[in-house]
Amino acid sequence: MSVKVNIAPFLTHLTADHELVEVNGGTVGQCLDGLVEEYPGIREWLFAKNGKLNNVIEIYVNAESSYPDELTKPVNDGDELQIVIMIVGG
Amino acid sequence: MALNRKIAYIDLSSGKVETKPISMEMRKKYLGGRGLDAYLLYNNTKAGVDPLGPDNVCLVSAGILVGTLASATARTHIAGKSPLTGYFGSTNMGGFFAPEMRWAGFDHLVIRGKAEKPVYLWIHNGEIEIRDAKDIWGKGVRDTQSIIREEMGDREIKVMTIGIAGENLVRYANVMTEIKNSGGRTGMGALLGSKNLKAIAVRGTLDIKIEHPVEALEYNKQIISQITSAKVSQEQGRLGTLFIWGATNSQGLVRTRNFQLNQMEDSDGIEPETFEDSAFGMTGCFGCQVHCRAKYIIPDGDYKGTYDEGPEYTSIGAFAAEPGCTDLTTILTGNHLVNDYGMDTLEIGSMIAWAMELYEKGILTDKDTDGLDLSFGNEKAVIEMIHRIAHREGLGDILAEGPLRAAEKIGKDSIRYQVHVKGMSNLHSDERPTPALALGIATASRGSDHLRSRPAIDLYHLPEAVLRQIYSQPVAYEGPLTSDYTDYEGKSWQVFWQEMCYMAVDCLGICKYHTIFLGPNFPNFEEWSKLLYYNTGLELTPLEIWTIAERTNDLERMFNLREGLARSDDWLVDAYFDEPTKLGIPLIRDRVIDRDKFKQMIDEFYAFHGWDEQGKLKPETLKRLGLDKEPSHLL
């Protein structure tokens, strides 16, 4: 499956300034693995040390949250992923 | 029914207490909580009233849904003219006090005058007594509550109280309830202290009749599922607001060393995961399923073994990033002390960091500090200054006055290093890279603040389709929206929309963590309309709730205008425009707020409100919102 990943502006310095990266994979996890393979620097933002998605990161698939499936959520050809970061509070 | 709760007028000078019903007409115009408080404040004070004088009023209220079957309806609102800013004073806290006040028969208290000697109020099932407070005056927040409960022989009594800081009229003293539920910001604790009012104790067993109980329960199940199934809620329920620290600091969005930097380096020791070693579970407020409050024991130092709750994300800013400290014990101890003294963690952290910068620059010397080394990073000095401010000792007496008065007393260009809006210190976030957040703090009715209009989700990088869905209802909006948080386009609408959103929940009495403050799919005007109907029988459309929010926001604005507020007060300190950020990821570095674009944002924000270029309500706006006859004295 060919999937587009919409890179958040705060991460584009890790993707050679690309805002949209095309990757292949059948699940969100496989797509992110592809992204990390191409741009290894993005790993520490996306993943915790235990290999799970970072606790402040959510991945949206076609404008809908992939939580709770997250990395195992299937994706289809032409889907668009978006990296969302939950930094809020006070 | 939920709408038959009364309003009580309490004159502490004369000892007279009078109760009145709240008419349906007023409910439909202002709902309750912060909304009706705006009306009561505007109608019960005169321009220029001394904030610490007997003619200022202290308003205590519950939102209209508090204590019903709707989730997270725990919020108590306290209002008055602010001793800190001289403008609209307002604060909002969770816990269990407001539901108990409603079960005791009251929705709003209007407290004026000044008691001859310290007193507290005892409210129970429709009755209000003024009681001698000699046994609790001088006591901390927790002891005060324990003594009252013990004296009355009822552990279910709920108490809101001031600590020693409120008694000493620290201008940013809190009103507190339970261990750490804090009515911080704008110094409402000093307002109670000025009236010799130590506490309000309530106990109620009067049922609130739910209008459509089956539907209310069923619908609330949906709401609970909507909230608890979200990742953001589950993370909040694991560590509280601390969980965002790492990502925020890594980007460079944290005000550090009094705005000299925008990122805290060497912060490994205060990462949330480190805190997990001292924490042992979470707790929450009335009717909430998120449970965002950590329970902890101080691991080391003078207060080793002491139990407390929190700390919030803001306390990392107050006791670590701002003063440049790196020891978790300082954060946990500082949080404990401000909870028990009853002081605003955010304000005191900013004031201490400001004093540290003045010390660094030689504006304050050892003579001014009585020999205390106020260098950045001196952990012990931070704890010592908390004590001195609460007791108003030495330099602490000056810092207790808040940003503007303290700067005036110290002089020597010290005002240049203050980071405030309308005389209230900024949160420890750095808004130079985030124009929407900057606009929010510049225009908030109670001074610099992140809980009045901050589009917090602007930082999420949400798909634009999601933003469009949120920000296009209940009022149509077809202007620009972008998920880039460094952009200026469309942000003024987001701030305006969030201002209506937060006002609405403050009128309803719902916690903001159950709204779009936290999650893009969380309840919104549509859900609130249904919750209101099922629980109270009051039929209001989402758009009508929006209009109530507009009305009440504008009434707060009218109060501020009456007190002399001008467009120039809706502005940021020069550092936001002139001193670029130095650290963080490439997107964040070298950022300032663009003056011209910011002016344009304010113009747009005013236009959305129906205000003129000076920020005053246009005649047609006054008429549209039914504010043209205020003060109307209908209550």
XYZ file of C-alpha atoms in Angstrom:
725
model
C 0.000 0.000 0.000
C 1.270 3.458 -0.819
C 0.452 5.927 1.931
C 1.275 9.596 2.388
C 2.503 10.797 5.756
C 1.809 14.440 6.562
C 4.786 15.606 8.613
C 4.136 18.153 11.316
C 6.140 21.386 10.816
C 8.046 20.802 14.040
C 9.413 17.569 12.561
C 10.274 18.615 9.018
C 13.855 19.392 9.974
C 14.156 15.634 10.409
C 12.684 14.815 6.996
C 14.887 17.040 4.838
C 12.104 19.680 4.953
C 9.626 17.379 3.266
C 6.094 18.023 4.496
C 4.683 14.980 2.749
C 6.506 11.654 2.607
C 5.275 8.651 0.664
C 5.792 5.282 2.338
C 4.621 1.690 1.912
C 2.925 -0.532 4.463
C -0.245 -2.347 5.393
C -0.542 -0.908 8.887
C 0.216 2.362 10.619
C 3.202 0.693 12.283
C 4.653 -0.534 8.988
C 4.223 2.915 7.466
C 6.011 4.541 10.375
C 8.779 1.963 10.145
C 9.206 2.978 6.539
C 9.340 6.612 7.525
C 11.950 5.930 10.210
C 14.009 3.886 7.782
C 14.166 6.823 5.429
C 14.565 9.446 8.149
C 16.032 7.795 11.292
C 16.120 11.052 13.272
C 12.352 11.058 13.589
C 12.312 7.852 15.638
C 12.851 9.448 19.039
C 9.852 11.732 18.505
C 7.558 8.940 17.402
C 8.481 6.022 19.611
C 9.064 5.407 23.288
C 11.964 3.257 24.422
C 9.661 0.248 24.671
C 8.832 0.484 20.983
C 5.301 1.742 21.510
C 4.099 5.001 20.081
C 5.245 7.916 22.253
C 2.635 8.890 24.872
C 2.118 12.356 23.365
C 1.900 11.169 19.750
C -1.258 10.182 17.934
C -1.478 9.113 14.328
C -4.546 10.179 12.389
C -5.593 8.152 9.385
C -7.655 10.185 6.950
C -8.456 12.748 9.642
C -9.458 10.157 12.258
C -7.455 9.046 15.249
C -5.973 5.559 14.987
C -6.167 5.134 18.770
C -6.456 2.586 20.403
C -5.268 0.331 17.568
C -2.452 2.689 16.765
C 0.408 0.747 15.152
C -1.754 -2.234 14.201
C -4.413 -0.173 12.446
C -4.673 -1.284 8.811
C -4.239 1.286 6.072
C -5.310 1.284 2.455
C -3.704 2.476 -0.716
C -3.957 6.258 -0.940
C -4.615 6.804 2.755
C -3.120 9.843 4.403
C -1.496 9.718 7.817
C -0.963 12.757 9.979
C 1.377 12.967 12.974
C -0.381 14.715 15.849
C 1.309 15.743 19.084
C -0.709 16.285 22.236
C 0.981 19.047 24.160
C -1.595 20.758 26.248
C -2.297 21.371 29.908
C -1.758 23.853 32.657
C -35.220 20.821 40.217
C -31.699 21.901 39.431
C -32.803 25.467 38.778
C -34.342 26.241 42.158
C -31.076 26.887 43.955
C -30.853 30.351 45.447
C -28.602 33.311 45.647
C -27.521 34.549 49.095
C -26.433 38.093 49.887
C -24.186 38.139 52.930
C -23.042 41.393 54.513
C -20.131 40.675 56.843
C -20.178 44.221 58.266
C -23.784 44.033 59.462
C -24.129 40.277 59.743
C -27.251 40.391 57.577
C -28.055 37.464 55.284
C -30.737 37.604 52.587
C -31.666 34.905 50.084
C -33.419 35.272 46.739
C -34.508 32.976 43.921
C -32.852 33.185 40.520
C -35.386 33.898 37.802
C -35.664 31.819 34.634
C -35.055 34.994 32.645
C -31.630 35.389 34.280
C -30.851 31.705 33.789
C -31.539 32.008 30.098
C -29.305 35.053 29.855
C -26.401 33.924 32.028
C -26.923 30.261 33.036
C -24.899 30.280 36.284
C -21.314 30.012 37.561
C -18.987 32.474 35.907
C -21.750 33.834 33.670
C -24.077 34.954 36.405
C -21.066 36.074 38.444
C -20.167 38.501 35.667
C -23.643 39.982 35.986
C -23.482 40.104 39.776
C -20.066 41.732 39.829
C -21.028 44.378 37.303
C -24.224 45.123 39.195
C -22.871 45.043 42.745
C -19.745 47.170 42.465
C -19.027 50.712 41.413
C -16.209 51.857 39.164
C -12.963 52.315 41.027
C -13.954 50.238 44.051
C -10.985 49.349 46.275
C -10.324 45.626 45.625
C -9.345 45.112 49.251
C -12.036 47.393 50.679
C -15.429 46.412 52.124
C -17.343 47.591 49.049
C -15.767 45.035 46.768
C -17.824 41.865 46.598
C -16.643 38.304 46.718
C -18.783 36.005 44.596
C -18.801 32.252 45.057
C -20.814 30.105 42.699
C -21.568 26.745 41.165
C -22.229 26.187 37.470
C -25.756 25.305 36.461
C -24.949 21.608 35.894
C -22.893 21.152 39.059
C -23.928 18.196 41.178
C -26.166 16.703 38.478
C -25.728 13.487 36.513
C -23.426 15.180 34.037
C -19.766 14.205 34.357
C -17.058 16.431 35.817
C -19.497 19.047 37.054
C -17.391 19.961 40.051
C -16.334 23.505 39.397
C -16.540 26.320 41.891
C -16.126 29.851 40.564
C -14.943 32.767 42.686
C -15.010 36.347 41.428
C -14.542 39.961 42.482
C -12.462 42.931 41.474
C -8.911 41.610 41.460
C -6.467 42.788 44.141
C -3.705 41.790 41.728
C -4.754 43.467 38.489
C -7.529 45.884 39.416
C -9.607 44.304 36.657
C -11.985 41.354 36.487
C -10.929 38.897 39.166
C -11.992 35.335 38.573
C -10.855 31.880 39.425
C -12.202 28.399 39.075
C -11.438 25.225 40.979
C -12.388 21.568 41.053
C -12.895 19.336 44.061
C -16.185 18.733 45.843
C -17.174 22.117 47.239
C -19.567 23.388 44.560
C -21.729 20.228 44.407
C -22.071 20.326 48.188
C -23.055 24.000 48.050
C -25.814 23.164 45.585
C -27.010 20.292 47.760
C -27.094 22.831 50.591
C -29.474 24.933 48.497
C -27.288 27.667 47.013
C -25.877 28.476 43.615
C -24.420 31.914 44.264
C -23.076 33.801 47.262
C -22.585 37.570 47.129
C -20.363 38.516 50.055
C -19.682 42.156 50.876
C -18.492 44.216 53.837
C -15.817 43.237 56.317
C -16.189 41.277 59.522
C -14.876 42.925 62.680
C -12.887 39.824 63.534
C -12.048 36.659 61.566
C -15.103 34.584 60.703
C -16.149 31.675 58.574
C -19.484 30.845 56.980
C -21.385 27.682 57.799
C -23.922 26.770 55.126
C -26.235 23.814 55.539
C -29.549 22.963 53.914
C -30.757 26.470 53.210
C -29.273 28.088 56.324
C -26.265 30.388 56.558
C -24.447 31.272 59.765
C -21.496 33.565 60.355
C -19.167 31.917 62.867
C -16.100 32.901 64.833
C -12.875 31.775 63.127
C -10.471 32.271 66.010
C -9.536 28.584 66.034
C -8.628 28.494 62.365
C -7.147 31.950 61.701
C -3.412 31.525 61.242
C -3.783 27.910 60.180
C -2.774 26.348 56.901
C -5.177 25.083 54.262
C -5.299 21.471 55.416
C -5.451 22.177 59.155
C -8.300 24.628 58.642
C -10.412 22.000 56.914
C -9.594 19.343 59.498
C -10.416 21.618 62.436
C -13.795 22.619 60.994
C -14.741 19.018 60.255
C -13.638 17.906 63.685
C -15.414 20.742 65.435
C -18.647 20.014 63.566
C -18.266 16.260 63.904
C -18.906 15.630 60.224
C -16.194 14.408 57.883
C -18.391 15.019 54.844
C -18.291 18.792 55.278
C -16.658 20.496 52.329
C -14.597 23.602 52.935
C -13.126 26.304 50.758
C -10.552 28.306 52.617
C -7.672 30.691 52.407
C -4.258 29.918 53.821
C -1.802 32.198 55.576
C -1.068 33.973 52.278
C -4.697 35.073 51.987
C -4.713 36.311 55.574
C -1.569 38.317 54.799
C -3.184 39.776 51.671
C -0.621 38.382 49.271
C -2.119 39.737 46.079
C -2.012 36.375 44.366
C -3.317 34.321 47.262
C -5.567 31.416 46.333
C -8.836 30.084 47.534
C -8.329 26.375 48.175
C -10.356 23.251 48.818
C -9.200 19.732 49.746
C -5.438 19.161 49.450
C -4.644 20.916 46.202
C -7.768 22.094 44.393
C -6.793 25.677 43.804
C -8.669 28.768 42.869
C -5.501 30.448 41.727
C -5.013 33.561 39.576
C -6.164 37.112 40.300
C -5.821 36.922 44.096
C -9.273 35.906 45.208
C -7.677 34.580 48.434
C -6.584 38.105 49.294
C -10.128 39.281 48.647
C -11.470 36.833 51.258
C -8.659 37.827 53.606
C -9.539 41.500 53.264
C -13.018 40.672 54.529
C -11.684 38.684 57.479
C -13.377 35.678 55.916
C -11.231 32.630 56.516
C -13.403 29.891 55.078
C -16.781 28.705 53.889
C -17.952 25.307 55.122
C -20.905 23.565 53.492
C -22.949 20.444 54.024
C -26.080 19.687 52.065
C -28.554 16.861 51.741
C -31.170 18.591 49.595
C -31.716 16.507 46.496
C -31.364 17.994 43.056
C -34.229 16.713 40.956
C -33.039 15.629 37.539
C -35.625 16.482 34.889
C -35.050 13.493 32.607
C -32.993 11.052 34.700
C -33.009 8.043 32.370
C -31.937 10.090 29.380
C -29.412 12.008 31.490
C -27.755 8.790 32.634
C -27.765 7.190 29.204
C -26.401 10.260 27.513
C -23.731 10.683 30.140
C -22.541 7.157 29.430
C -21.799 8.278 25.888
C -19.929 11.307 27.158
C -17.872 9.178 29.535
C -16.961 6.822 26.721
C -16.109 9.739 24.437
C -13.691 11.105 27.025
C -12.160 8.054 28.632
C -11.468 6.273 25.353
C -9.195 9.073 24.151
C -5.460 8.642 24.466
C -5.021 12.109 25.916
C -7.361 11.287 28.831
C -5.628 8.020 29.527
C -2.263 9.743 29.630
C -3.684 12.434 31.932
C -4.938 9.636 34.135
C -1.467 8.165 34.381
C 0.604 11.214 35.245
C -1.651 14.251 35.154
C -0.637 17.328 33.182
C 3.034 16.474 33.694
C 2.930 14.114 30.741
C 3.346 16.950 28.265
C 6.505 18.354 29.827
C 9.062 16.426 27.789
C 7.588 17.146 24.372
C 6.913 20.795 25.139
C 10.396 21.408 26.482
C 12.040 19.438 23.678
C 10.441 21.741 21.140
C 11.517 24.884 22.988
C 8.144 26.163 24.114
C 8.980 26.620 27.788
C 9.717 30.021 29.311
C 12.953 29.544 31.210
C 14.923 31.772 33.581
C 12.379 34.535 33.415
C 12.065 34.506 29.621
C 15.805 34.649 28.985
C 15.550 31.229 27.375
C 12.809 29.120 25.865
C 14.021 25.685 26.780
C 15.271 24.075 29.943
C 18.488 22.158 29.448
C 19.630 19.557 31.947
C 16.083 18.561 32.866
C 16.505 14.783 33.037
C 15.904 14.791 36.806
C 12.443 16.293 36.474
C 11.058 14.257 33.601
C 7.601 12.810 34.375
C 9.019 9.294 34.470
C 11.268 10.323 37.381
C 8.229 11.614 39.218
C 6.600 8.188 38.959
C 9.015 6.984 41.671
C 7.418 9.367 44.191
C 3.821 8.987 43.038
C 1.444 6.242 44.078
C -1.784 6.541 42.136
C -4.205 9.149 40.944
C -7.297 10.849 42.297
C -9.956 13.135 40.895
C -12.782 15.582 41.447
C -16.530 15.079 41.801
C -18.033 13.113 38.929
C -14.851 12.832 36.904
C -13.490 9.704 35.269
C -10.152 11.128 34.119
C -8.444 11.419 37.523
C -5.641 13.772 36.545
C -4.276 14.456 40.022
C -1.278 12.432 41.198
C -0.784 11.468 44.839
C 2.780 11.672 46.057
C 5.122 11.691 49.021
C 7.995 14.179 49.121
C 11.071 11.960 48.828
C 13.715 14.131 50.417
C 14.582 17.384 52.169
C 12.926 19.268 55.035
C 9.459 17.991 54.124
C 10.456 14.393 53.477
C 7.530 12.029 53.931
C 4.845 14.707 53.504
C 1.822 13.774 51.426
C 0.497 16.061 48.713
C -1.218 16.028 45.336
C -0.193 17.263 41.918
C 2.056 18.828 40.860
C 0.580 20.339 37.734
C 2.609 21.059 34.641
C 2.636 24.717 35.721
C 4.514 23.812 38.880
C 7.404 22.441 36.837
C 7.561 25.856 35.259
C 7.231 27.652 38.575
C 9.819 25.709 40.535
C 12.138 24.339 37.842
C 12.197 26.058 34.446
C 11.658 29.598 35.696
C 14.145 29.609 38.602
C 16.489 27.201 36.807
C 16.225 24.380 39.333
C 16.713 20.735 38.428
C 15.793 18.813 41.587
C 12.421 17.095 41.659
C 12.267 17.602 45.428
C 12.156 21.373 44.896
C 9.120 21.018 42.644
C 7.312 18.663 45.010
C 8.141 20.778 48.074
C 7.261 24.034 46.366
C 3.971 22.568 45.232
C 3.222 21.433 48.780
C 4.015 24.825 50.281
C 1.904 26.855 47.877
C -0.963 24.424 48.411
C -0.859 24.867 52.158
C -0.103 28.598 52.196
C -2.729 29.058 49.483
C -0.772 30.852 46.762
C -0.820 30.831 42.971
C 1.975 28.516 41.850
C 2.241 30.231 38.516
C 2.453 33.764 39.864
C 4.920 32.975 42.644
C 7.231 31.082 40.277
C 7.263 34.068 37.960
C 7.881 36.538 40.779
C 10.807 34.531 42.181
C 12.342 34.084 38.722
C 11.980 37.815 38.107
C 13.744 38.557 41.400
C 16.499 36.123 40.388
C 17.064 37.960 37.144
C 17.187 41.265 39.006
C 19.757 39.712 41.342
C 21.751 38.454 38.379
C 21.757 41.943 36.909
C 22.679 43.640 40.180
C 19.360 45.455 40.526
C 18.748 43.460 43.693
C 21.708 42.879 45.999
C 22.434 40.793 49.086
C 21.284 43.764 51.142
C 17.856 43.570 49.526
C 17.637 39.816 50.026
C 18.907 39.825 53.630
C 21.886 37.806 52.513
C 19.945 35.171 50.562
C 21.764 34.105 47.404
C 19.087 34.526 44.755
C 21.121 33.086 41.911
C 19.273 31.057 39.311
C 19.442 27.406 40.226
C 19.598 27.933 43.989
C 16.998 25.388 45.016
C 16.987 26.372 48.691
C 16.442 30.031 47.842
C 13.261 29.140 45.936
C 11.809 27.341 48.954
C 12.919 30.120 51.282
C 11.290 32.788 49.104
C 7.986 30.917 49.152
C 8.002 31.173 52.960
C 9.012 34.834 52.909
C 6.339 35.798 50.408
C 3.576 33.999 52.297
C 4.628 35.697 55.533
C 5.517 38.989 53.823
C 9.018 39.032 55.226
C 11.729 41.296 53.767
C 11.879 41.067 49.975
C 8.943 38.666 50.216
C 6.761 41.562 51.292
C 7.553 43.336 48.035
C 7.153 40.273 45.831
C 3.796 39.568 47.504
C 2.497 42.708 45.792
C 2.582 41.165 42.307
C 4.346 42.302 39.127
C 3.479 45.961 38.774
C 3.501 47.099 42.403
C 6.703 45.181 43.119
C 8.408 46.729 40.093
C 7.324 50.177 41.229
C 8.747 49.591 44.702
C 12.057 48.212 43.450
C 12.390 50.745 40.611
C 15.712 50.823 38.733
C 14.160 49.700 35.459
C 13.066 46.423 37.053
C 9.739 46.605 35.180
C 11.675 45.876 31.995
C 12.178 42.285 33.164
C 8.568 41.622 34.082
C 6.637 39.225 31.857
C 2.976 39.987 32.394
C -0.293 41.095 30.813
C -2.595 43.463 32.706
C -0.429 43.061 35.803
C -0.675 39.278 35.982
C 2.362 37.091 35.244
C 2.448 34.906 32.164
C 2.343 31.153 32.291
C 5.726 29.520 31.863
C 4.979 28.641 28.260
C 6.820 30.651 25.637
C 4.346 32.010 23.106
C 6.775 33.724 20.754
C 6.514 30.881 18.214
C 2.737 30.494 18.655
C 0.715 33.565 17.638
C -2.632 32.036 18.607
C -1.485 31.366 22.135
C 0.048 34.834 22.307
C -3.241 36.436 21.279
C -5.058 34.440 23.938
C -2.925 35.665 26.814
C -2.927 39.246 25.515
C -6.705 39.521 25.407
C -7.943 37.293 28.254
C -10.331 39.133 30.543
C -8.491 38.268 33.739
C -5.000 39.144 32.502
C -2.392 36.818 31.088
C -4.012 33.447 31.124
C -4.159 30.146 29.303
C -7.594 29.011 30.485
C -9.753 31.786 29.029
C -9.257 31.438 25.284
C -6.174 29.353 24.540
C -6.688 27.124 21.512
C -4.467 24.511 23.119
C -5.183 22.024 20.350
C -3.546 24.460 17.938
C -0.290 22.841 19.028
C -1.456 19.353 18.028
C -1.002 19.685 14.274
C -4.477 18.316 13.671
C -5.706 17.702 10.131
C -7.341 20.829 8.749
C -10.538 18.873 8.164
C -10.749 18.265 11.915
C -10.142 21.943 12.654
C -12.839 22.899 10.157
C -15.327 20.600 11.827
C -14.627 22.072 15.268
C -14.422 25.745 14.424
C -17.386 25.954 12.047
C -20.102 25.340 14.581
C -22.390 26.424 16.110
C -21.523 29.575 14.151
C -20.562 29.229 10.513
C -16.964 30.079 9.699
C -15.440 29.881 6.238
C -12.224 31.801 6.816
C -8.729 30.341 6.888
C -7.640 27.620 9.313
C -4.233 26.043 9.432
C -2.675 23.303 11.510
C 0.678 25.111 11.558
C 0.947 26.646 15.008
C 3.500 29.244 13.911
C 1.039 30.767 11.439
C -1.122 33.876 11.999
C -3.884 33.002 9.563
C -7.236 32.113 11.080
C -5.870 32.090 14.619
C -7.915 35.051 15.806
C -11.073 33.060 15.036
C -9.761 30.061 16.927
C -9.043 32.237 19.971
C -12.482 33.846 19.739
C -14.147 30.426 19.399
C -12.251 28.994 22.353
C -13.189 32.018 24.435
C -16.854 31.139 23.870
C -16.184 27.460 24.532
C -14.474 28.058 27.878
C -17.018 30.607 29.007
C -19.806 28.153 28.240
C -18.283 25.401 30.381
C -17.509 27.874 33.151
C -21.218 28.769 33.204
C -22.170 25.088 33.201
C -19.583 24.105 35.827
C -17.830 21.475 33.715
C -14.085 20.908 33.854
C -12.165 22.090 30.783
C -10.491 18.707 30.555
C -13.840 17.422 29.363
C -13.911 19.872 26.482
C -12.064 20.699 23.313
C -9.343 22.213 25.480
C -7.923 18.710 25.671
C -9.294 16.577 22.886
C -10.576 17.472 19.416
C -13.467 15.019 19.707
C -14.504 16.006 23.193
C -17.897 17.528 24.098
C -18.879 20.759 22.548
C -21.888 23.087 22.317
C -24.028 20.338 20.805
C -23.454 17.959 23.729
C -23.882 20.714 26.329
C -27.271 21.591 24.913
C -28.422 18.003 25.515
C -26.809 17.719 28.942
C -28.553 20.903 29.971
C -31.945 19.696 28.813
C -31.756 16.186 30.293
C -30.500 17.393 33.661
C -32.339 20.687 34.158
C -35.117 20.788 31.576
C -33.743 24.033 30.209
C -34.038 24.026 26.424
C -31.263 25.979 24.770
C -29.811 25.348 21.345
C -26.034 25.190 20.833
C -26.258 28.607 19.234
C -28.149 30.014 22.209
C -25.443 28.713 24.554
C -22.861 30.365 22.314
C -24.768 33.648 22.559
C -24.842 33.396 26.352
C -21.076 32.939 26.258
C -20.756 36.001 24.049
C -22.921 38.037 26.419
C -21.010 37.037 29.514
C -17.606 37.495 27.936
C -18.680 40.953 26.870
C -19.972 41.767 30.334
C -16.552 40.891 31.742
C -15.131 43.208 29.103
C -17.535 45.954 30.191
C -16.376 45.547 33.784
C -12.772 45.954 32.699
C -13.574 48.956 30.510
C -15.380 50.554 33.433
C -12.184 50.078 35.446
C -10.169 51.885 32.784
C -8.967 49.104 30.507
C -7.733 50.283 27.100
C -6.618 48.613 23.892
C -3.016 49.099 24.996
C -3.684 46.644 27.836
C -4.422 43.865 25.334
C -0.753 43.607 24.520
C 2.445 41.756 25.348
C 5.694 42.949 26.885
C 8.346 44.109 24.412
C 10.453 40.969 24.748
C 7.825 39.073 22.757
C 8.487 41.327 19.754
C 12.145 42.213 20.160
C 14.009 39.257 21.647
C 14.066 36.136 19.452
C 13.937 32.662 20.931
C 17.382 31.136 21.228
C 16.861 27.405 21.688
C 14.711 24.516 20.586
C 14.036 22.773 17.293
C 14.684 24.710 14.072
C 11.018 25.644 13.690
C 11.076 27.377 17.059
C 14.424 29.150 17.029
C 14.723 32.860 16.167
C 11.028 33.469 16.626
C 9.405 36.708 17.731
C 5.823 37.873 17.441
C 5.411 40.164 14.444
C 3.980 43.475 15.742
C 2.000 44.336 12.627
C 0.511 40.885 12.242
C -0.325 40.822 15.928
C -2.123 44.160 15.663
C -4.066 42.701 12.763
C -5.009 39.679 14.871
C -6.307 41.946 17.612
C -8.309 43.937 15.066
C -9.882 40.716 13.824
C -10.543 39.501 17.354
C -12.283 42.773 18.221
C -14.320 42.595 15.020
C -15.541 39.059 15.825
C -16.689 40.394 19.180
C -18.452 43.390 17.694
C -16.055 45.774 19.419
C -14.684 48.962 17.901
C -11.009 49.600 17.179
C -10.440 50.604 20.784
C -11.917 47.388 22.088
C -15.185 48.936 23.258
C -18.543 47.338 22.589
C -20.324 48.927 19.651
C -23.883 50.131 20.354
C -25.319 47.429 18.088
C -23.390 44.752 20.012
C -24.729 46.029 23.319
C -28.229 45.897 21.924
C -27.879 42.501 20.242
C -26.692 40.902 23.454
C -29.168 42.735 25.679
C -26.426 44.549 27.570
C -27.495 48.079 26.722
C -29.295 48.576 30.043
C -26.578 47.269 32.345
C -26.339 47.661 35.260
C -29.968 46.561 35.435
C -30.102 45.358 39.079
C -32.545 42.532 38.380
C -31.178 40.223 41.067
